[in-house]
Coordinates of C-alpha atoms in Angstrom, one line a residue:
M294 CA -22.3 -29.5 -17.4
T295 CA -18.9 -28.3 -16.3
L296 CA -18.9 -25.2 -14.0
V297 CA -16.3 -22.5 -13.4
A298 CA -16.5 -19.7 -10.8
G299 CA -15.1 -16.2 -10.8
V300 CA -14.7 -13.8 -7.9
D301 CA -14.6 -10.0 -7.7
S302 CA -13.3 -8.9 -4.3
S303 CA -13.8 -5.2 -4.8
T304 CA -13.6 -2.2 -2.5
Q305 CA -17.3 -2.4 -1.5
S306 CA -18.2 -6.1 -1.8
C307 CA -17.4 -9.6 -2.9
K308 CA -19.2 -11.0 -5.9
V309 CA -19.1 -14.6 -7.1
V310 CA -20.4 -15.8 -10.4
V311 CA -20.7 -19.5 -11.4
R312 CA -20.9 -20.0 -15.2
D313 CA -21.2 -22.9 -17.7
L314 CA -17.8 -23.7 -19.2
E315 CA -19.1 -24.2 -22.7
T316 CA -21.5 -21.3 -23.2
G317 CA -20.6 -18.9 -20.4
A318 CA -24.2 -18.8 -19.3
L319 CA -24.7 -17.6 -15.7
V320 CA -25.8 -20.5 -13.5
R321 CA -25.9 -18.8 -10.1
S322 CA -24.3 -16.0 -8.2
G323 CA -23.7 -14.6 -4.7
R324 CA -22.4 -11.5 -2.9
A325 CA -21.5 -10.2 0.5
A326 CA -20.6 -6.7 1.7
H327 CA -17.1 -5.4 2.7
P328 CA -16.5 -2.9 5.4
E329 CA -16.3 0.8 4.5
G330 CA -13.1 2.8 4.8
T331 CA -9.6 3.0 3.2
E332 CA -8.0 0.7 5.8
V333 CA -9.5 -2.8 6.2
D334 CA -8.6 -6.0 8.1
P335 CA -8.2 -8.6 5.3
A336 CA -10.0 -11.2 7.5
A337 CA -13.2 -9.3 6.5
W338 CA -12.5 -10.1 2.8
W339 CA -12.1 -13.8 3.6
T340 CA -15.3 -13.9 5.6
A341 CA -17.1 -12.1 2.8
L342 CA -15.7 -14.5 0.2
Q343 CA -17.0 -17.5 2.2
E344 CA -20.4 -15.8 2.5
A345 CA -20.6 -15.0 -1.2
L346 CA -19.5 -18.5 -2.1
A347 CA -22.2 -20.0 0.1
A348 CA -24.8 -17.6 -1.4
A349 CA -23.6 -18.8 -4.9
G350 CA -24.2 -22.5 -4.0
G351 CA -20.7 -23.4 -2.9
L352 CA -17.9 -25.1 -4.9
D353 CA -18.9 -28.8 -4.6
D354 CA -19.8 -29.0 -8.3
V355 CA -17.3 -26.4 -9.5
A356 CA -14.2 -27.5 -11.5
A357 CA -12.1 -24.3 -11.3
I358 CA -12.2 -20.9 -9.7
S359 CA -10.1 -17.6 -10.0
V360 CA -10.1 -14.5 -7.9
A361 CA -9.9 -10.9 -9.3
G362 CA -9.7 -8.0 -6.8
Q363 CA -9.0 -4.4 -6.1
Q364 CA -5.5 -3.4 -7.0
H365 CA -2.7 -2.0 -5.0
G366 CA -3.8 -2.8 -1.5
M367 CA -1.0 -3.5 0.9
V368 CA -1.3 -6.8 2.8
V369 CA 1.7 -7.4 5.0
L370 CA 2.3 -10.8 6.7
D371 CA 4.7 -11.9 9.4
A372 CA 6.7 -15.2 9.4
E373 CA 3.7 -17.1 10.8
G374 CA 1.4 -15.9 8.0
R375 CA -0.5 -13.5 10.3
I376 CA -1.7 -10.1 9.2
I377 CA 0.6 -7.4 10.8
R378 CA -1.8 -4.5 10.4
D379 CA -5.0 -3.6 8.5
A380 CA -4.5 -3.4 4.7
L381 CA -4.1 0.1 3.2
L382 CA -6.4 0.3 0.2
W383 CA -5.8 1.9 -3.2
N384 CA -7.8 5.0 -2.1
D385 CA -5.9 5.6 1.1
T386 CA -3.9 8.8 0.3
R387 CA -1.8 9.0 3.5
S388 CA 1.2 7.8 1.4
A389 CA 1.2 10.8 -0.9
Q390 CA 4.4 12.2 0.6
A391 CA 6.0 8.7 0.3
A392 CA 5.2 8.8 -3.4
R393 CA 6.9 12.2 -3.7
D394 CA 9.9 11.0 -1.8
L395 CA 10.4 7.9 -4.0
I396 CA 10.1 10.1 -7.2
E397 CA 12.7 12.5 -5.8
E398 CA 15.1 9.6 -5.0
V399 CA 14.7 7.7 -8.3
G400 CA 13.2 10.0 -10.8
A401 CA 9.9 9.9 -12.6
A402 CA 11.4 8.9 -16.0
E403 CA 13.5 6.2 -14.4
Y404 CA 10.4 4.7 -12.7
A405 CA 8.4 4.8 -15.9
S406 CA 11.3 3.1 -17.8
R407 CA 11.9 0.4 -15.2
V408 CA 8.3 -0.6 -14.1
G409 CA 6.0 1.4 -16.4
V410 CA 4.5 3.6 -13.7
V411 CA 5.4 6.6 -11.7
P412 CA 4.5 6.4 -7.9
V413 CA 1.3 7.9 -6.6
A414 CA -0.4 7.4 -3.3
S415 CA -2.5 4.5 -4.7
F416 CA 0.4 2.1 -5.4
T417 CA 1.7 -0.6 -3.1
A418 CA 5.3 0.7 -3.1
T419 CA 4.3 4.1 -1.7
K420 CA 2.3 2.4 1.1
L421 CA 5.3 0.3 2.0
R422 CA 7.4 3.4 2.2
W423 CA 4.8 5.0 4.4
L424 CA 4.9 1.8 6.6
R425 CA 8.7 2.0 6.8
D426 CA 8.6 5.7 7.9
A427 CA 5.4 5.8 10.1
E428 CA 5.4 2.3 11.6
P429 CA 9.0 1.0 11.6
A430 CA 8.3 -1.7 14.2
N431 CA 5.7 -3.2 11.9
A432 CA 7.9 -2.8 8.9
E433 CA 10.6 -4.9 10.6
R434 CA 8.1 -7.7 11.2
V435 CA 7.2 -8.0 7.5
A436 CA 8.0 -11.5 6.1
A437 CA 5.8 -11.2 3.0
V438 CA 3.9 -8.6 1.0
A439 CA 0.7 -9.5 -0.9
L440 CA -2.1 -7.8 -2.8
P441 CA -5.7 -8.5 -1.9
H442 CA -6.3 -11.1 -4.6
D443 CA -3.0 -12.8 -3.9
W444 CA -3.9 -13.2 -0.2
L445 CA -7.4 -14.5 -1.0
T446 CA -6.0 -17.0 -3.5
W447 CA -3.5 -18.2 -0.9
R448 CA -6.3 -18.7 1.6
L449 CA -8.4 -20.6 -0.9
L450 CA -5.5 -22.9 -1.5
G451 CA -5.6 -23.8 2.2
Y452 CA -2.8 -21.7 3.5
G453 CA -2.9 -19.2 6.4
P454 CA -1.8 -18.9 10.0
A455 CA -1.4 -22.1 12.0
G456 CA -4.7 -23.1 13.6
E457 CA -6.7 -21.1 11.0
S458 CA -5.9 -23.1 7.8
K459 CA -5.3 -26.6 6.6
L460 CA -1.8 -26.2 5.2
G461 CA -0.3 -23.6 7.6
P462 CA 1.7 -20.4 6.9
D463 CA 3.7 -21.4 3.8
L464 CA 4.7 -18.0 2.4
E465 CA 6.4 -19.6 -0.5
A466 CA 2.9 -20.6 -1.8
L467 CA 1.9 -17.0 -2.4
T468 CA 1.1 -16.2 -6.0
T469 CA 0.0 -13.3 -8.1
D470 CA -0.4 -12.5 -11.8
R471 CA 1.1 -9.9 -14.2
S472 CA -1.8 -7.5 -14.1
D473 CA -1.9 -7.1 -10.3
A474 CA 1.9 -7.2 -10.0
S475 CA 2.2 -4.3 -12.4
G476 CA 0.3 -2.0 -10.0
T477 CA 2.9 -2.3 -7.2
A478 CA 5.5 0.0 -8.7
Y479 CA 8.1 -2.7 -8.2
W480 CA 7.3 -5.1 -11.0
G481 CA 7.6 -4.2 -14.7
A482 CA 5.6 -5.3 -17.7
R483 CA 8.5 -4.7 -20.0
T484 CA 10.8 -7.0 -18.1
D485 CA 8.2 -9.4 -16.7
A486 CA 10.1 -9.3 -13.4
Y487 CA 10.3 -7.7 -10.0
D488 CA 12.6 -4.7 -9.7
L489 CA 14.0 -5.7 -6.3
D490 CA 16.0 -2.5 -5.9
L491 CA 12.8 -0.5 -6.1
F492 CA 11.1 -2.8 -3.6
E493 CA 14.0 -2.4 -1.2
R494 CA 13.9 1.4 -1.7
A495 CA 10.2 1.3 -0.7
L496 CA 10.3 -0.9 2.4
G497 CA 13.9 -0.7 3.4
R498 CA 14.2 -4.4 3.3
P499 CA 15.4 -6.8 0.5
G500 CA 12.8 -8.9 -1.3
R501 CA 12.7 -12.0 -3.4
E502 CA 10.1 -13.9 -5.4
A503 CA 8.4 -16.9 -3.8
I504 CA 9.7 -20.2 -5.1
G505 CA 6.5 -22.2 -4.8
A506 CA 4.8 -24.3 -2.2
A507 CA 7.2 -26.1 0.2
D508 CA 5.8 -29.5 -0.7
A509 CA 6.8 -28.9 -4.3
H510 CA 10.0 -26.9 -3.6
P511 CA 11.4 -27.8 -0.2
L512 CA 13.6 -25.0 1.1
A513 CA 16.3 -27.4 2.1
E514 CA 16.3 -29.1 -1.3
V515 CA 19.2 -28.4 -3.7
L516 CA 18.3 -29.5 -7.2
V517 CA 21.1 -30.2 -9.7
V518 CA 20.1 -29.7 -13.4
A519 CA 22.0 -31.0 -16.4
G520 CA 25.1 -29.0 -17.0
D521 CA 25.2 -27.4 -13.6
T522 CA 27.8 -28.2 -11.0
P523 CA 26.6 -28.7 -7.5
H524 CA 28.6 -25.6 -6.5
D525 CA 27.0 -23.3 -9.1
H526 CA 23.5 -24.4 -8.2
A527 CA 24.1 -24.1 -4.5
T528 CA 25.3 -20.5 -5.1
T529 CA 22.1 -19.7 -7.0
S530 CA 20.0 -21.4 -4.4
T531 CA 21.5 -19.3 -1.6
S532 CA 21.1 -16.0 -3.4
T533 CA 17.4 -16.6 -4.4
R534 CA 16.3 -18.2 -1.2
N535 CA 17.7 -15.6 1.3
A536 CA 15.8 -16.4 4.4
D537 CA 16.0 -12.7 5.5
A538 CA 14.4 -11.3 2.4
V539 CA 10.7 -10.4 2.2
V540 CA 8.7 -12.9 0.1
L541 CA 6.9 -11.5 -2.9
P542 CA 4.2 -13.6 -4.6
R543 CA 5.3 -15.8 -7.5
V544 CA 4.0 -14.2 -10.8
L545 CA 1.9 -16.6 -12.8
G546 CA 1.2 -16.6 -16.5
P547 CA -2.3 -15.9 -17.9
A548 CA -3.5 -19.5 -17.6
E549 CA -1.1 -20.9 -15.1
A550 CA -2.7 -22.6 -12.1
A551 CA -2.0 -21.4 -8.6
G552 CA -2.8 -24.8 -7.3
R553 CA -5.9 -26.6 -5.9
T554 CA -8.1 -26.0 -3.0
P555 CA -8.0 -28.7 -0.2
S556 CA -11.2 -30.1 -1.8
G557 CA -9.6 -30.3 -5.3
V558 CA -10.9 -27.3 -7.1
L559 CA -8.4 -25.9 -9.6
V560 CA -7.4 -22.3 -8.8
G561 CA -6.5 -19.9 -11.6
P562 CA -3.9 -17.1 -11.3
G563 CA -6.3 -14.2 -10.5
A564 CA -6.1 -10.6 -11.7
G565 CA -6.4 -7.0 -10.8
D566 CA -10.0 -5.7 -11.1
N567 CA -9.5 -3.7 -14.4
A568 CA -7.7 -6.5 -16.1
G569 CA -10.5 -8.9 -15.0
A570 CA -13.1 -6.6 -16.5
A571 CA -11.1 -6.5 -19.8
L572 CA -11.2 -10.3 -19.9
G573 CA -14.9 -10.4 -18.9
L574 CA -15.8 -8.0 -21.7
G575 CA -13.5 -9.7 -24.3
A576 CA -11.9 -6.2 -24.9
A577 CA -9.9 -6.1 -28.0
D578 CA -7.9 -3.7 -30.1
G579 CA -10.0 -0.5 -30.6
D580 CA -12.0 -1.0 -27.4
V581 CA -11.5 1.6 -24.7
V582 CA -13.2 0.7 -21.4
V583 CA -14.6 3.4 -19.2
S584 CA -15.6 2.0 -15.8
V585 CA -17.6 4.0 -13.3
G586 CA -17.5 2.3 -10.0
T587 CA -16.1 3.3 -6.6
S588 CA -13.2 4.6 -8.7
G589 CA -13.3 5.6 -12.3
T590 CA -10.9 4.1 -14.9
V591 CA -10.2 4.4 -18.5
F592 CA -8.1 1.6 -20.1
A593 CA -7.4 -0.4 -23.2
V594 CA -5.7 -3.6 -24.2
T595 CA -2.6 -3.0 -26.3
E596 CA 0.3 -5.2 -27.5
A597 CA 3.2 -2.9 -26.5
P598 CA 3.9 -1.7 -22.9
I599 CA 3.6 2.0 -22.3
A600 CA 6.0 4.1 -20.2
D601 CA 4.6 7.6 -19.4
A602 CA 7.1 9.6 -17.5
S603 CA 4.4 12.1 -16.5
G604 CA 2.7 9.4 -14.5
T605 CA -0.7 10.2 -15.9
V606 CA -1.0 6.9 -17.8
A607 CA 0.0 3.7 -15.8
G608 CA 1.7 1.1 -18.0
F609 CA 0.0 -1.9 -16.4
A610 CA 0.0 -5.4 -17.8
D611 CA -3.2 -7.1 -18.6
A612 CA -4.3 -10.6 -17.7
S613 CA -3.9 -12.1 -21.2
G614 CA -0.2 -11.5 -21.8
A615 CA -0.6 -8.0 -23.3
S616 CA -0.6 -4.5 -21.8
L617 CA -3.3 -2.4 -20.2
P618 CA -2.5 1.4 -20.3
L619 CA -4.8 2.9 -17.7
I620 CA -5.8 6.1 -15.9
A621 CA -7.8 6.1 -12.7
T622 CA -9.8 8.7 -10.8
L623 CA -10.6 8.4 -7.2
N624 CA -14.0 10.1 -7.5
A625 CA -16.6 8.3 -9.5
A626 CA -20.0 6.7 -8.6
R627 CA -19.9 7.9 -5.0
V628 CA -20.0 11.5 -6.3
L629 CA -23.5 10.7 -7.6
G630 CA -24.5 9.1 -4.3
S631 CA -23.3 12.2 -2.4
I632 CA -25.2 14.7 -4.5
A633 CA -28.3 12.5 -4.5
Q634 CA -28.2 12.5 -0.8
L635 CA -27.7 16.2 -0.7
L636 CA -30.8 16.6 -3.0
S637 CA -32.8 14.1 -1.0
V638 CA -33.4 11.8 -4.0
D639 CA -32.5 8.3 -5.0
H640 CA -30.4 7.4 -8.0
D641 CA -33.5 7.3 -10.3
G642 CA -34.5 10.7 -9.0
L643 CA -31.0 12.1 -9.6
S644 CA -31.2 10.8 -13.2
A645 CA -34.6 12.4 -13.8
L646 CA -33.4 15.7 -12.4
A647 CA -30.2 15.6 -14.5
L648 CA -32.1 14.8 -17.7
S649 CA -34.4 17.8 -17.1
A650 CA -31.5 20.2 -17.3
D651 CA -29.7 21.4 -20.5
P652 CA -26.2 20.2 -21.4
G653 CA -23.7 22.4 -19.6
S654 CA -26.0 22.8 -16.5
A655 CA -26.6 26.5 -17.2
G656 CA -22.9 27.1 -16.5
V657 CA -22.8 25.2 -13.2
V658 CA -19.7 23.0 -12.9
L659 CA -18.8 20.5 -10.2
V660 CA -15.1 19.6 -10.0
P661 CA -15.6 16.4 -8.0
Y662 CA -12.4 15.9 -6.1
F663 CA -14.2 14.9 -2.9
E664 CA -11.4 12.5 -1.8
G665 CA -8.5 14.2 -3.4
E666 CA -7.6 12.9 -6.9
R667 CA -5.2 10.6 -8.6
T668 CA -5.7 11.8 -12.2
P669 CA -4.6 14.6 -12.0
N670 CA -2.4 13.7 -9.1
L671 CA -3.9 16.0 -6.4
P672 CA -4.2 13.9 -3.3
D673 CA -5.0 16.8 -1.0
A674 CA -7.6 18.5 -3.3
T675 CA -11.2 19.0 -2.4
A676 CA -14.4 19.3 -4.5
S677 CA -15.7 22.7 -5.7
I678 CA -18.7 24.1 -7.4
H679 CA -18.4 27.0 -10.0
G680 CA -20.8 29.1 -11.9
L681 CA -23.6 29.4 -9.5
T682 CA -26.1 32.3 -10.0
L683 CA -29.5 32.8 -8.5
A684 CA -31.0 31.5 -11.7
S685 CA -28.7 28.5 -12.2
T686 CA -28.8 27.2 -8.6
T687 CA -31.4 24.5 -9.1
P688 CA -31.6 20.9 -8.1
A689 CA -31.6 19.9 -11.8
N690 CA -28.5 21.8 -12.7
L691 CA -26.6 20.5 -9.6
A692 CA -27.6 16.9 -10.5
R693 CA -26.5 17.3 -14.1
A694 CA -23.3 19.1 -13.0
A695 CA -22.4 16.1 -10.8
I696 CA -22.7 13.7 -13.7
E697 CA -20.9 16.0 -16.2
G698 CA -18.1 16.7 -13.7
M699 CA -17.5 13.0 -13.0
L700 CA -17.5 12.1 -16.7
C701 CA -15.3 15.1 -17.7
G702 CA -12.6 13.7 -15.4
L703 CA -12.8 10.5 -17.2
A704 CA -12.8 12.2 -20.6
D705 CA -9.5 13.9 -19.6
G706 CA -8.3 10.4 -18.9
L707 CA -9.3 9.3 -22.4
D708 CA -7.3 12.2 -23.9
A709 CA -4.3 11.0 -21.8
V710 CA -4.6 7.4 -23.0
R711 CA -4.9 8.6 -26.6
S712 CA -1.7 10.7 -26.1
A713 CA 0.0 7.4 -25.2
G714 CA -0.9 5.9 -28.6
V715 CA -4.3 4.3 -28.0
R716 CA -6.9 4.7 -30.8
E717 CA -10.5 3.7 -30.1
R718 CA -13.3 2.7 -32.3
R719 CA -15.8 2.6 -29.5
I720 CA -16.1 3.2 -25.7
L721 CA -17.5 0.4 -23.5
L722 CA -19.2 2.1 -20.5
I723 CA -19.4 -0.3 -17.5
G724 CA -19.7 -0.2 -13.8
G725 CA -22.6 0.3 -11.4
A726 CA -23.4 3.8 -12.6
A727 CA -23.3 2.9 -16.3
Q728 CA -26.9 1.7 -16.2
N729 CA -28.1 5.1 -15.0
P730 CA -29.9 6.6 -18.0
A731 CA -28.5 10.1 -17.3
V732 CA -25.0 8.8 -17.1
A733 CA -25.2 7.0 -20.4
T734 CA -26.9 10.0 -22.1
V735 CA -24.3 12.5 -20.8
A736 CA -21.4 10.2 -21.7
A737 CA -22.5 10.4 -25.3
Q738 CA -22.4 14.2 -25.0
V739 CA -19.0 14.3 -23.1
F740 CA -17.0 11.7 -25.1
D741 CA -16.3 12.3 -28.8
A742 CA -16.6 8.6 -29.7
P743 CA -19.5 6.1 -30.0
V744 CA -20.5 4.8 -26.6
E745 CA -21.8 1.2 -26.0
V746 CA -23.2 0.1 -22.6
P747 CA -22.9 -3.7 -22.2
A748 CA -25.8 -5.5 -20.5
P749 CA -25.7 -5.3 -16.7
G750 CA -23.2 -7.8 -15.3
E751 CA -20.3 -8.4 -13.0
Y752 CA -17.6 -8.1 -15.6
V753 CA -14.7 -8.3 -13.1
A754 CA -16.0 -11.6 -11.7
D755 CA -16.8 -12.7 -15.3
G756 CA -13.2 -12.1 -16.2
A757 CA -12.1 -14.2 -13.3
A758 CA -14.4 -17.0 -14.5
V759 CA -12.8 -16.7 -18.0
Q760 CA -9.5 -17.2 -16.3
A761 CA -10.8 -20.2 -14.4
A762 CA -12.0 -21.8 -17.7
W763 CA -8.8 -20.9 -19.5
T764 CA -6.7 -22.5 -16.7
L765 CA -8.9 -25.6 -16.8
T766 CA -8.9 -26.2 -20.5
G767 CA -5.8 -24.4 -21.8
T768 CA -8.0 -22.4 -24.2
R769 CA -9.3 -18.9 -23.6
P770 CA -13.1 -19.0 -24.0
A771 CA -15.0 -16.6 -26.3
W772 CA -18.2 -16.1 -24.4
T773 CA -20.8 -13.6 -25.9
V774 CA -21.3 -10.2 -24.2
E775 CA -24.6 -8.6 -24.9
T776 CA -25.1 -4.8 -25.4
S777 CA -28.0 -3.0 -23.6
A778 CA -27.5 0.4 -25.3
A779 CA -25.5 1.9 -28.2
L780 CA -25.3 5.7 -28.3
P781 CA -24.0 7.6 -31.3
V782 CA -21.6 10.5 -30.9
D783 CA -23.6 13.5 -29.5
T784 CA -20.7 15.7 -28.4
R785 CA -21.6 19.0 -26.6
P786 CA -18.4 21.0 -26.5
V787 CA -19.7 23.4 -23.8
I788 CA -19.5 20.7 -21.2
R789 CA -15.8 20.1 -21.3
A790 CA -14.9 23.7 -22.2
Q791 CA -16.4 25.0 -19.0
Y792 CA -15.0 22.1 -16.9
A793 CA -11.5 22.9 -18.2
L794 CA -11.8 26.5 -17.0
A795 CA -13.0 25.3 -13.5
R796 CA -10.6 22.5 -12.6
P797 CA -7.3 23.2 -10.8

């Protein structure tokens, strides 16, 4: 039996799955927790990855591995490969003003045209602008910028600071993939290339794409190809290998290997978490994925890139060579945890309370912007409750209003994705909260399309395992995904109508 492994390094934890190459059957798994907060030392991710791999039985019998991870996080390295400061995560909103500044300088339509997205606080470019403005000394030390999955892949390959790694701090060995690069706001799916002008505008420093590991592409080497003159090639080499420029990870194709671990395990290109989930689900044309995790997302796999000048729909790339139009909300499953704690119940208790209330929660509406919001782009917003009367103020109505409010935000996102040209035949509801009976029931009442709930699984890690298998064999596997529930359309218009009146 040939085994492949997939990793999901998410906001809250690191999950590892080990699967059979031929059938996709789960052989074993492991997980480890990540620290809380919107600012994290990446060393904690590396420790968690090692713990999760150990819990999953290690890599001794694994042929290939790939790492998917939370998008957008800013990992900045110095020339010695050391972390300069804690990584700012996607849900850190301190760069909201930086996003506004970049839009004012470049223009929303220009950003959408060039890189498929309009800056918001989540994206890496805005965090780099914040670093330039708030911590200029740290910005001057930056020798390379990576995303969370890029950095973990680099460490798996054996690179890192001297004394902490087998191969040392070779920044030229940094790699990423299309899906994660497309969430930076300085790489475009339409061009399949970095927009170095937008990168320099963000950090205030020039950038360049990594050329590959030094043992394969020595910096001092000047290669002469057929038809080139030594002078022409030397000129190109000088321009692309500017030692003063900040190194950006080399962007790999869908099944292109990043390299091998020191023990010989093949390492796939990795992916952003939503693109990993799409691979794990085998999402195809007509599938719209609604993920309810730490964040909420609505996305679909499409052939053509999307450029939405309003910034509502991000024109990301997927991990298969196609596109992944996506909206994201900052407030998802943790909304339910917060209200459950307020009501002194667990998640099962919250579900039971919610199902005991009528659709529309007797007029009670929760607008769940507890941590600001990304869609709509209101980074400084707060949550609010509307429609309370003496009669409607019950635990059941509040429990149901929390679920309805969370899902209404995602339904607004579905409308936005539809306006960008996506047409769905079904909604695939995934994420930790999807298995909550009340969430699935209310989803069928909020969305106006059939809802299917895939069997519980780690679909981001599964997508990374698909990548590992694809990289190993050259063929994308078609593993079966089981469904745990299929809910017909049961739309209750009152839910979204009263939410639309209450939201900002």
